[in-house]
Amino acid sequence: MNIVLKTEFTDLDLAARGKVRDIYDLGDKLLIVTTDRISAFDVILPTGIPQKGYVLTQLSKFWFEQTKSIVKNHLITTDVNEMPEECRQYSDILNGRSMLVEKADPFPVECVVRGYITGSGWKDYLKTGKVCGIKLPGNLKESQKLEPPIFTPATKAEIGDHDENISFDKMIEIVGKDNAEKLKELTISIYEFARDLALKKGIIIADTKLEFGVKNGDIILIDEVLTPDSSRFWYEREYEVGKPQNSMDKQFVRNYLETLDWDKKAPGPELPQDVVNKTSEKYMEILNIFNK
Protein backbone atom coordinates (compact mmCIF):
# COMPACT_ATOMS: atom_id res chain seq x y z
CA MET A 1 0.00 0.00 0.00
CA ASN A 2 1.43 3.36 -1.04
CA ILE A 3 2.10 5.99 1.61
CA VAL A 4 -0.24 8.99 1.24
CA LEU A 5 1.10 12.13 2.91
CA LYS A 6 -1.17 14.65 1.19
CA THR A 7 -4.12 14.67 -1.19
CA GLU A 8 -4.67 17.14 -4.00
CA PHE A 9 -8.18 16.66 -5.37
CA THR A 10 -8.28 19.84 -7.46
CA ASP A 11 -11.96 19.66 -8.41
CA LEU A 12 -13.07 19.17 -4.79
CA ASP A 13 -13.24 21.97 -2.21
CA LEU A 14 -10.50 21.47 0.39
CA ALA A 15 -12.04 22.74 3.63
CA ALA A 16 -9.18 21.92 5.99
CA ARG A 17 -5.92 20.05 6.25
CA GLY A 18 -5.31 18.82 9.77
CA LYS A 19 -2.45 16.96 11.38
CA VAL A 20 -3.59 13.71 9.79
CA ARG A 21 -6.80 14.33 7.82
CA ASP A 22 -7.60 16.20 4.63
CA ILE A 23 -11.23 17.35 4.70
CA TYR A 24 -13.22 18.23 1.59
CA ASP A 25 -16.50 20.15 1.59
CA LEU A 26 -19.24 18.44 -0.44
CA GLY A 27 -22.05 20.84 0.42
CA ASP A 28 -24.15 19.28 3.18
CA LYS A 29 -21.55 16.53 3.72
CA LEU A 30 -17.79 16.19 4.21
CA LEU A 31 -15.26 13.81 2.72
CA ILE A 32 -12.63 12.95 5.32
CA VAL A 33 -9.44 11.43 3.95
CA THR A 34 -7.12 9.94 6.55
CA THR A 35 -3.54 10.21 5.34
CA ASP A 36 -0.47 8.37 6.61
CA ARG A 37 0.88 11.51 8.28
CA ILE A 38 1.84 11.16 11.91
CA SER A 39 2.19 13.90 14.49
CA ALA A 40 3.90 13.86 17.86
CA PHE A 41 4.00 16.61 20.46
CA ASP A 42 1.63 18.48 18.09
CA VAL A 43 4.23 18.56 15.30
CA ILE A 44 3.58 16.81 11.98
CA LEU A 45 6.57 14.61 11.22
CA PRO A 46 7.97 14.43 7.67
CA THR A 47 7.84 10.61 7.59
CA GLY A 48 4.64 8.71 6.81
CA ILE A 49 3.57 5.44 8.42
CA PRO A 50 2.45 2.72 5.95
CA GLN A 51 -1.23 1.70 6.33
CA LYS A 52 -1.83 4.22 9.12
CA GLY A 53 -4.69 5.98 7.33
CA TYR A 54 -6.30 2.63 6.60
CA VAL A 55 -6.07 1.51 10.24
CA LEU A 56 -7.49 4.75 11.63
CA THR A 57 -10.41 4.69 9.21
CA GLN A 58 -11.27 1.03 9.76
CA LEU A 59 -11.02 1.31 13.55
CA SER A 60 -13.20 4.42 13.57
CA LYS A 61 -15.75 2.59 11.42
CA PHE A 62 -15.71 -0.31 13.91
CA TRP A 63 -16.24 1.93 16.93
CA PHE A 64 -18.86 4.15 15.28
CA GLU A 65 -20.89 0.97 14.69
CA GLN A 66 -20.27 -0.36 18.19
CA THR A 67 -21.22 2.87 20.00
CA LYS A 68 -24.20 4.08 17.93
CA SER A 69 -26.59 2.83 20.61
CA ILE A 70 -24.93 5.25 23.06
CA VAL A 71 -24.83 8.29 20.77
CA LYS A 72 -25.44 9.05 17.10
CA ASN A 73 -22.42 9.70 14.92
CA HIS A 74 -21.56 11.46 11.67
CA LEU A 75 -20.54 8.44 9.58
CA ILE A 76 -22.53 7.83 6.38
CA THR A 77 -20.24 5.37 4.58
CA THR A 78 -16.66 4.26 4.07
CA ASP A 79 -17.54 2.58 0.75
CA VAL A 80 -16.25 4.73 -2.11
CA ASN A 81 -18.89 3.21 -4.43
CA GLU A 82 -21.56 4.80 -2.20
CA MET A 83 -19.93 8.23 -2.30
CA PRO A 84 -20.83 11.05 -4.74
CA GLU A 85 -19.56 10.62 -8.28
CA GLU A 86 -17.00 13.41 -7.96
CA CYS A 87 -15.29 11.37 -5.23
CA ARG A 88 -15.25 8.03 -7.02
CA GLN A 89 -12.69 9.17 -9.59
CA TYR A 90 -10.15 9.17 -6.74
CA SER A 91 -11.04 5.67 -5.57
CA ASP A 92 -7.45 4.45 -5.87
CA ILE A 93 -6.51 6.83 -3.04
CA LEU A 94 -9.82 6.84 -1.13
CA ASN A 95 -10.35 3.08 -0.83
CA GLY A 96 -9.97 2.06 2.80
CA ARG A 97 -8.91 5.47 4.11
CA SER A 98 -11.93 7.76 3.61
CA MET A 99 -15.27 8.50 5.24
CA LEU A 100 -18.31 10.34 3.90
CA VAL A 101 -19.83 12.07 6.91
CA GLU A 102 -22.62 14.42 7.92
CA LYS A 103 -21.65 18.00 8.57
CA ALA A 104 -21.92 19.07 12.20
CA ASP A 105 -20.97 22.10 14.26
CA PRO A 106 -18.03 20.84 16.35
CA PHE A 107 -17.62 21.75 19.99
CA PRO A 108 -14.32 23.64 20.49
CA VAL A 109 -13.15 21.19 23.16
CA GLU A 110 -11.62 17.73 23.19
CA CYS A 111 -13.25 15.26 25.55
CA VAL A 112 -10.54 13.20 27.26
CA VAL A 113 -11.18 10.34 29.67
CA ARG A 114 -8.40 8.67 31.63
CA GLY A 115 -8.95 5.18 33.02
CA TYR A 116 -5.31 4.67 34.04
CA ILE A 117 -2.70 7.15 35.22
CA THR A 118 0.03 7.45 32.61
CA GLY A 119 1.72 9.86 30.23
CA SER A 120 1.27 13.57 30.93
CA GLY A 121 -1.28 12.71 33.63
CA TRP A 122 1.35 10.76 35.56
CA LYS A 123 3.85 13.62 35.25
CA ASP A 124 1.18 16.06 36.44
CA TYR A 125 0.34 13.82 39.40
CA LEU A 126 3.98 13.50 40.49
CA LYS A 127 4.31 17.29 40.60
CA THR A 128 0.94 18.26 42.07
CA GLY A 129 -0.93 15.21 43.32
CA LYS A 130 -3.55 16.11 40.74
CA VAL A 131 -4.34 15.37 37.10
CA CYS A 132 -5.67 18.38 35.23
CA GLY A 133 -6.71 19.93 38.54
CA ILE A 134 -8.49 16.80 39.81
CA LYS A 135 -7.18 15.74 43.23
CA LEU A 136 -6.26 12.06 43.37
CA PRO A 137 -5.22 9.72 46.22
CA GLY A 138 -1.65 10.21 47.36
CA ASN A 139 -0.35 6.66 46.91
CA LEU A 140 -0.96 5.97 43.22
CA LYS A 141 1.62 4.16 41.11
CA GLU A 142 2.40 4.66 37.42
CA SER A 143 -0.13 2.95 35.11
CA GLN A 144 -2.53 2.28 38.00
CA LYS A 145 -6.22 1.95 37.16
CA LEU A 146 -8.38 4.92 38.13
CA GLU A 147 -11.76 4.09 39.62
CA PRO A 148 -13.86 5.77 38.47
CA PRO A 149 -12.25 7.08 35.25
CA ILE A 150 -11.66 10.84 35.24
CA PHE A 151 -12.80 13.37 32.65
CA THR A 152 -10.11 15.89 31.68
CA PRO A 153 -11.18 18.15 28.79
CA ALA A 154 -8.80 20.17 26.65
CA THR A 155 -9.01 23.02 24.18
CA LYS A 156 -8.23 22.22 20.55
CA ALA A 157 -5.05 23.91 19.38
CA GLU A 158 -4.11 25.11 15.93
CA ILE A 159 -1.53 22.99 14.09
CA GLY A 160 1.85 23.51 15.70
CA ASP A 161 0.39 24.61 19.03
CA HIS A 162 -0.21 22.36 22.02
CA ASP A 163 -3.68 21.36 23.21
CA GLU A 164 -4.31 22.89 26.63
CA ASN A 165 -5.88 20.97 29.48
CA ILE A 166 -8.75 22.88 31.07
CA SER A 167 -10.91 22.45 34.15
CA PHE A 168 -14.51 21.28 33.90
CA ASP A 169 -15.57 24.74 35.07
CA LYS A 170 -13.68 26.28 32.16
CA MET A 171 -15.39 23.82 29.81
CA ILE A 172 -18.76 25.00 31.17
CA GLU A 173 -17.74 28.58 30.33
CA ILE A 174 -16.94 27.52 26.75
CA VAL A 175 -19.86 25.21 25.86
CA GLY A 176 -22.46 25.83 28.60
CA LYS A 177 -23.40 23.75 31.64
CA ASP A 178 -25.89 21.40 29.97
CA ASN A 179 -23.59 20.64 27.04
CA ALA A 180 -20.57 20.15 29.30
CA GLU A 181 -22.40 17.69 31.54
CA LYS A 182 -23.81 15.79 28.56
CA LEU A 183 -20.41 15.58 26.85
CA LYS A 184 -18.81 14.32 30.05
CA GLU A 185 -21.52 11.69 30.47
CA LEU A 186 -21.24 10.51 26.86
CA THR A 187 -17.44 10.42 26.92
CA ILE A 188 -17.30 8.27 30.05
CA SER A 189 -20.09 5.99 28.80
CA ILE A 190 -18.30 5.38 25.48
CA TYR A 191 -14.99 4.80 27.25
CA GLU A 192 -16.43 2.32 29.76
CA PHE A 193 -18.23 0.41 26.99
CA ALA A 194 -15.08 0.25 24.85
CA ARG A 195 -12.85 -0.59 27.83
CA ASP A 196 -15.02 -3.59 28.71
CA LEU A 197 -15.23 -4.80 25.09
CA ALA A 198 -11.47 -4.45 24.64
CA LEU A 199 -10.69 -6.39 27.82
CA LYS A 200 -12.50 -9.40 26.35
CA LYS A 201 -9.94 -9.23 23.53
CA GLY A 202 -6.99 -8.92 25.89
CA ILE A 203 -6.53 -5.17 25.45
CA ILE A 204 -6.52 -2.40 28.05
CA ILE A 205 -7.65 1.01 26.83
CA ALA A 206 -5.81 3.34 29.19
CA ASP A 207 -7.33 6.59 27.93
CA THR A 208 -8.95 8.15 24.91
CA LYS A 209 -9.90 11.46 23.33
CA LEU A 210 -13.27 12.04 21.66
CA GLU A 211 -14.82 14.88 19.73
CA PHE A 212 -18.48 15.81 19.40
CA GLY A 213 -20.58 18.18 17.34
CA VAL A 214 -24.19 19.29 16.95
CA LYS A 215 -26.37 18.17 14.04
CA ASN A 216 -30.03 19.25 13.88
CA GLY A 217 -29.94 20.07 17.58
CA ASP A 218 -28.52 16.68 18.59
CA ILE A 219 -25.07 15.99 20.00
CA ILE A 220 -23.27 13.47 17.77
CA LEU A 221 -19.88 11.77 17.83
CA ILE A 222 -17.50 13.02 15.13
CA ASP A 223 -13.89 12.82 13.91
CA GLU A 224 -12.15 9.54 14.85
CA VAL A 225 -12.98 7.04 17.58
CA LEU A 226 -10.67 4.90 19.72
CA THR A 227 -7.74 4.74 17.33
CA PRO A 228 -4.02 4.47 18.14
CA ASP A 229 -3.77 8.21 17.45
CA SER A 230 -6.40 9.14 20.04
CA SER A 231 -6.02 6.36 22.62
CA ARG A 232 -3.50 4.27 24.51
CA PHE A 233 -3.79 0.50 24.01
CA TRP A 234 -1.92 -1.89 26.29
CA TYR A 235 -1.62 -5.69 26.32
CA GLU A 236 -3.53 -7.06 29.32
CA ARG A 237 -1.16 -10.04 29.52
CA GLU A 238 1.83 -7.73 30.03
CA TYR A 239 0.16 -5.17 32.28
CA GLU A 240 2.08 -4.43 35.46
CA VAL A 241 1.43 -1.52 37.80
CA GLY A 242 4.36 0.71 38.67
CA LYS A 243 6.04 1.16 35.30
CA PRO A 244 5.36 2.34 31.72
CA GLN A 245 3.51 -0.16 29.55
CA ASN A 246 4.26 -1.63 26.13
CA SER A 247 1.69 0.07 23.93
CA MET A 248 0.08 -0.34 20.51
CA ASP A 249 -0.20 3.30 19.58
CA LYS A 250 1.97 6.25 18.67
CA GLN A 251 3.54 6.29 22.13
CA PHE A 252 6.21 4.14 20.45
CA VAL A 253 7.09 7.12 18.23
CA ARG A 254 7.00 9.55 21.16
CA ASN A 255 9.39 7.29 23.10
CA TYR A 256 11.85 7.32 20.19
CA LEU A 257 11.62 11.10 19.82
CA GLU A 258 12.31 11.55 23.54
CA THR A 259 15.77 10.06 22.92
CA LEU A 260 16.66 12.81 20.44
CA ASP A 261 18.07 16.28 20.95
CA TRP A 262 14.91 17.90 19.55
CA ASP A 263 13.04 20.86 21.03
CA LYS A 264 9.61 19.45 20.02
CA LYS A 265 9.04 22.31 17.61
CA ALA A 266 8.55 22.19 13.84
CA PRO A 267 10.15 20.96 11.72
CA GLY A 268 10.08 17.47 13.17
CA PRO A 269 12.84 14.93 12.53
CA GLU A 270 12.68 12.11 10.00
CA LEU A 271 11.92 8.70 11.51
CA PRO A 272 14.34 5.83 10.83
CA GLN A 273 12.97 2.90 8.84
CA ASP A 274 12.94 0.49 11.79
CA VAL A 275 10.77 2.90 13.82
CA VAL A 276 8.46 3.37 10.81
CA ASN A 277 8.08 -0.39 10.31
CA LYS A 278 7.49 -1.11 13.99
CA THR A 279 4.91 1.67 14.28
CA SER A 280 3.04 0.35 11.25
CA GLU A 281 3.07 -3.14 12.77
CA LYS A 282 1.65 -1.85 16.05
CA TYR A 283 -1.18 -0.02 14.28
CA MET A 284 -2.07 -3.06 12.19
CA GLU A 285 -1.93 -5.33 15.23
CA ILE A 286 -4.56 -3.39 17.13
CA LEU A 287 -6.87 -3.35 14.09
CA ASN A 288 -6.48 -7.10 13.63
CA ILE A 289 -7.30 -7.73 17.29
CA PHE A 290 -10.56 -5.78 17.11
CA ASN A 291 -11.47 -7.29 13.74
CA LYS A 292 -11.35 -10.86 15.12
CSV table of C-alpha atoms in Angstrom, one decimal, residues 102-227:
chain,number,residue,atom,x,y,z
A,102,GLU,CA,-22.6,14.4,7.9
A,103,LYS,CA,-21.7,18.0,8.6
A,104,ALA,CA,-21.9,19.1,12.2
A,105,ASP,CA,-21.0,22.1,14.3
A,106,PRO,CA,-18.0,20.8,16.3
A,107,PHE,CA,-17.6,21.8,20.0
A,108,PRO,CA,-14.3,23.6,20.5
A,109,VAL,CA,-13.2,21.2,23.2
A,110,GLU,CA,-11.6,17.7,23.2
A,111,CYS,CA,-13.2,15.3,25.6
A,112,VAL,CA,-10.5,13.2,27.3
A,113,VAL,CA,-11.2,10.3,29.7
A,114,ARG,CA,-8.4,8.7,31.6
A,115,GLY,CA,-8.9,5.2,33.0
A,116,TYR,CA,-5.3,4.7,34.0
A,117,ILE,CA,-2.7,7.2,35.2
A,118,THR,CA,0.0,7.5,32.6
A,119,GLY,CA,1.7,9.9,30.2
A,120,SER,CA,1.3,13.6,30.9
A,121,GLY,CA,-1.3,12.7,33.6
A,122,TRP,CA,1.4,10.8,35.6
A,123,LYS,CA,3.9,13.6,35.3
A,124,ASP,CA,1.2,16.1,36.4
A,125,TYR,CA,0.3,13.8,39.4
A,126,LEU,CA,4.0,13.5,40.5
A,127,LYS,CA,4.3,17.3,40.6
A,128,THR,CA,0.9,18.3,42.1
A,129,GLY,CA,-0.9,15.2,43.3
A,130,LYS,CA,-3.5,16.1,40.7
A,131,VAL,CA,-4.3,15.4,37.1
A,132,CYS,CA,-5.7,18.4,35.2
A,133,GLY,CA,-6.7,19.9,38.5
A,134,ILE,CA,-8.5,16.8,39.8
A,135,LYS,CA,-7.2,15.7,43.2
A,136,LEU,CA,-6.3,12.1,43.4
A,137,PRO,CA,-5.2,9.7,46.2
A,138,GLY,CA,-1.6,10.2,47.4
A,139,ASN,CA,-0.4,6.7,46.9
A,140,LEU,CA,-1.0,6.0,43.2
A,141,LYS,CA,1.6,4.2,41.1
A,142,GLU,CA,2.4,4.7,37.4
A,143,SER,CA,-0.1,3.0,35.1
A,144,GLN,CA,-2.5,2.3,38.0
A,145,LYS,CA,-6.2,2.0,37.2
A,146,LEU,CA,-8.4,4.9,38.1
A,147,GLU,CA,-11.8,4.1,39.6
A,148,PRO,CA,-13.9,5.8,38.5
A,149,PRO,CA,-12.3,7.1,35.2
A,150,ILE,CA,-11.7,10.8,35.2
A,151,PHE,CA,-12.8,13.4,32.6
A,152,THR,CA,-10.1,15.9,31.7
A,153,PRO,CA,-11.2,18.2,28.8
A,154,ALA,CA,-8.8,20.2,26.7
A,155,THR,CA,-9.0,23.0,24.2
A,156,LYS,CA,-8.2,22.2,20.6
A,157,ALA,CA,-5.1,23.9,19.4
A,158,GLU,CA,-4.1,25.1,15.9
A,159,ILE,CA,-1.5,23.0,14.1
A,160,GLY,CA,1.9,23.5,15.7
A,161,ASP,CA,0.4,24.6,19.0
A,162,HIS,CA,-0.2,22.4,22.0
A,163,ASP,CA,-3.7,21.4,23.2
A,164,GLU,CA,-4.3,22.9,26.6
A,165,ASN,CA,-5.9,21.0,29.5
A,166,ILE,CA,-8.8,22.9,31.1
A,167,SER,CA,-10.9,22.5,34.1
A,168,PHE,CA,-14.5,21.3,33.9
A,169,ASP,CA,-15.6,24.7,35.1
A,170,LYS,CA,-13.7,26.3,32.2
A,171,MET,CA,-15.4,23.8,29.8
A,172,ILE,CA,-18.8,25.0,31.2
A,173,GLU,CA,-17.7,28.6,30.3
A,174,ILE,CA,-16.9,27.5,26.8
A,175,VAL,CA,-19.9,25.2,25.9
A,176,GLY,CA,-22.5,25.8,28.6
A,177,LYS,CA,-23.4,23.7,31.6
A,178,ASP,CA,-25.9,21.4,30.0
A,179,ASN,CA,-23.6,20.6,27.0
A,180,ALA,CA,-20.6,20.2,29.3
A,181,GLU,CA,-22.4,17.7,31.5
A,182,LYS,CA,-23.8,15.8,28.6
A,183,LEU,CA,-20.4,15.6,26.9
A,184,LYS,CA,-18.8,14.3,30.1
A,185,GLU,CA,-21.5,11.7,30.5
A,186,LEU,CA,-21.2,10.5,26.9
A,187,THR,CA,-17.4,10.4,26.9
A,188,ILE,CA,-17.3,8.3,30.0
A,189,SER,CA,-20.1,6.0,28.8
A,190,ILE,CA,-18.3,5.4,25.5
A,191,TYR,CA,-15.0,4.8,27.2
A,192,GLU,CA,-16.4,2.3,29.8
A,193,PHE,CA,-18.2,0.4,27.0
A,194,ALA,CA,-15.1,0.3,24.9
A,195,ARG,CA,-12.8,-0.6,27.8
A,196,ASP,CA,-15.0,-3.6,28.7
A,197,LEU,CA,-15.2,-4.8,25.1
A,198,ALA,CA,-11.5,-4.4,24.6
A,199,LEU,CA,-10.7,-6.4,27.8
A,200,LYS,CA,-12.5,-9.4,26.4
A,201,LYS,CA,-9.9,-9.2,23.5
A,202,GLY,CA,-7.0,-8.9,25.9
A,203,ILE,CA,-6.5,-5.2,25.5
A,204,ILE,CA,-6.5,-2.4,28.1
A,205,ILE,CA,-7.6,1.0,26.8
A,206,ALA,CA,-5.8,3.3,29.2
A,207,ASP,CA,-7.3,6.6,27.9
A,208,THR,CA,-8.9,8.1,24.9
A,209,LYS,CA,-9.9,11.5,23.3
A,210,LEU,CA,-13.3,12.0,21.7
A,211,GLU,CA,-14.8,14.9,19.7
A,212,PHE,CA,-18.5,15.8,19.4
A,213,GLY,CA,-20.6,18.2,17.3
A,214,VAL,CA,-24.2,19.3,16.9
A,215,LYS,CA,-26.4,18.2,14.0
A,216,ASN,CA,-30.0,19.3,13.9
A,217,GLY,CA,-29.9,20.1,17.6
A,218,ASP,CA,-28.5,16.7,18.6
A,219,ILE,CA,-25.1,16.0,20.0
A,220,ILE,CA,-23.3,13.5,17.8
A,221,LEU,CA,-19.9,11.8,17.8
A,222,ILE,CA,-17.5,13.0,15.1
A,223,ASP,CA,-13.9,12.8,13.9
A,224,GLU,CA,-12.1,9.5,14.8
A,225,VAL,CA,-13.0,7.0,17.6
A,226,LEU,CA,-10.7,4.9,19.7
A,227,THR,CA,-7.7,4.7,17.3
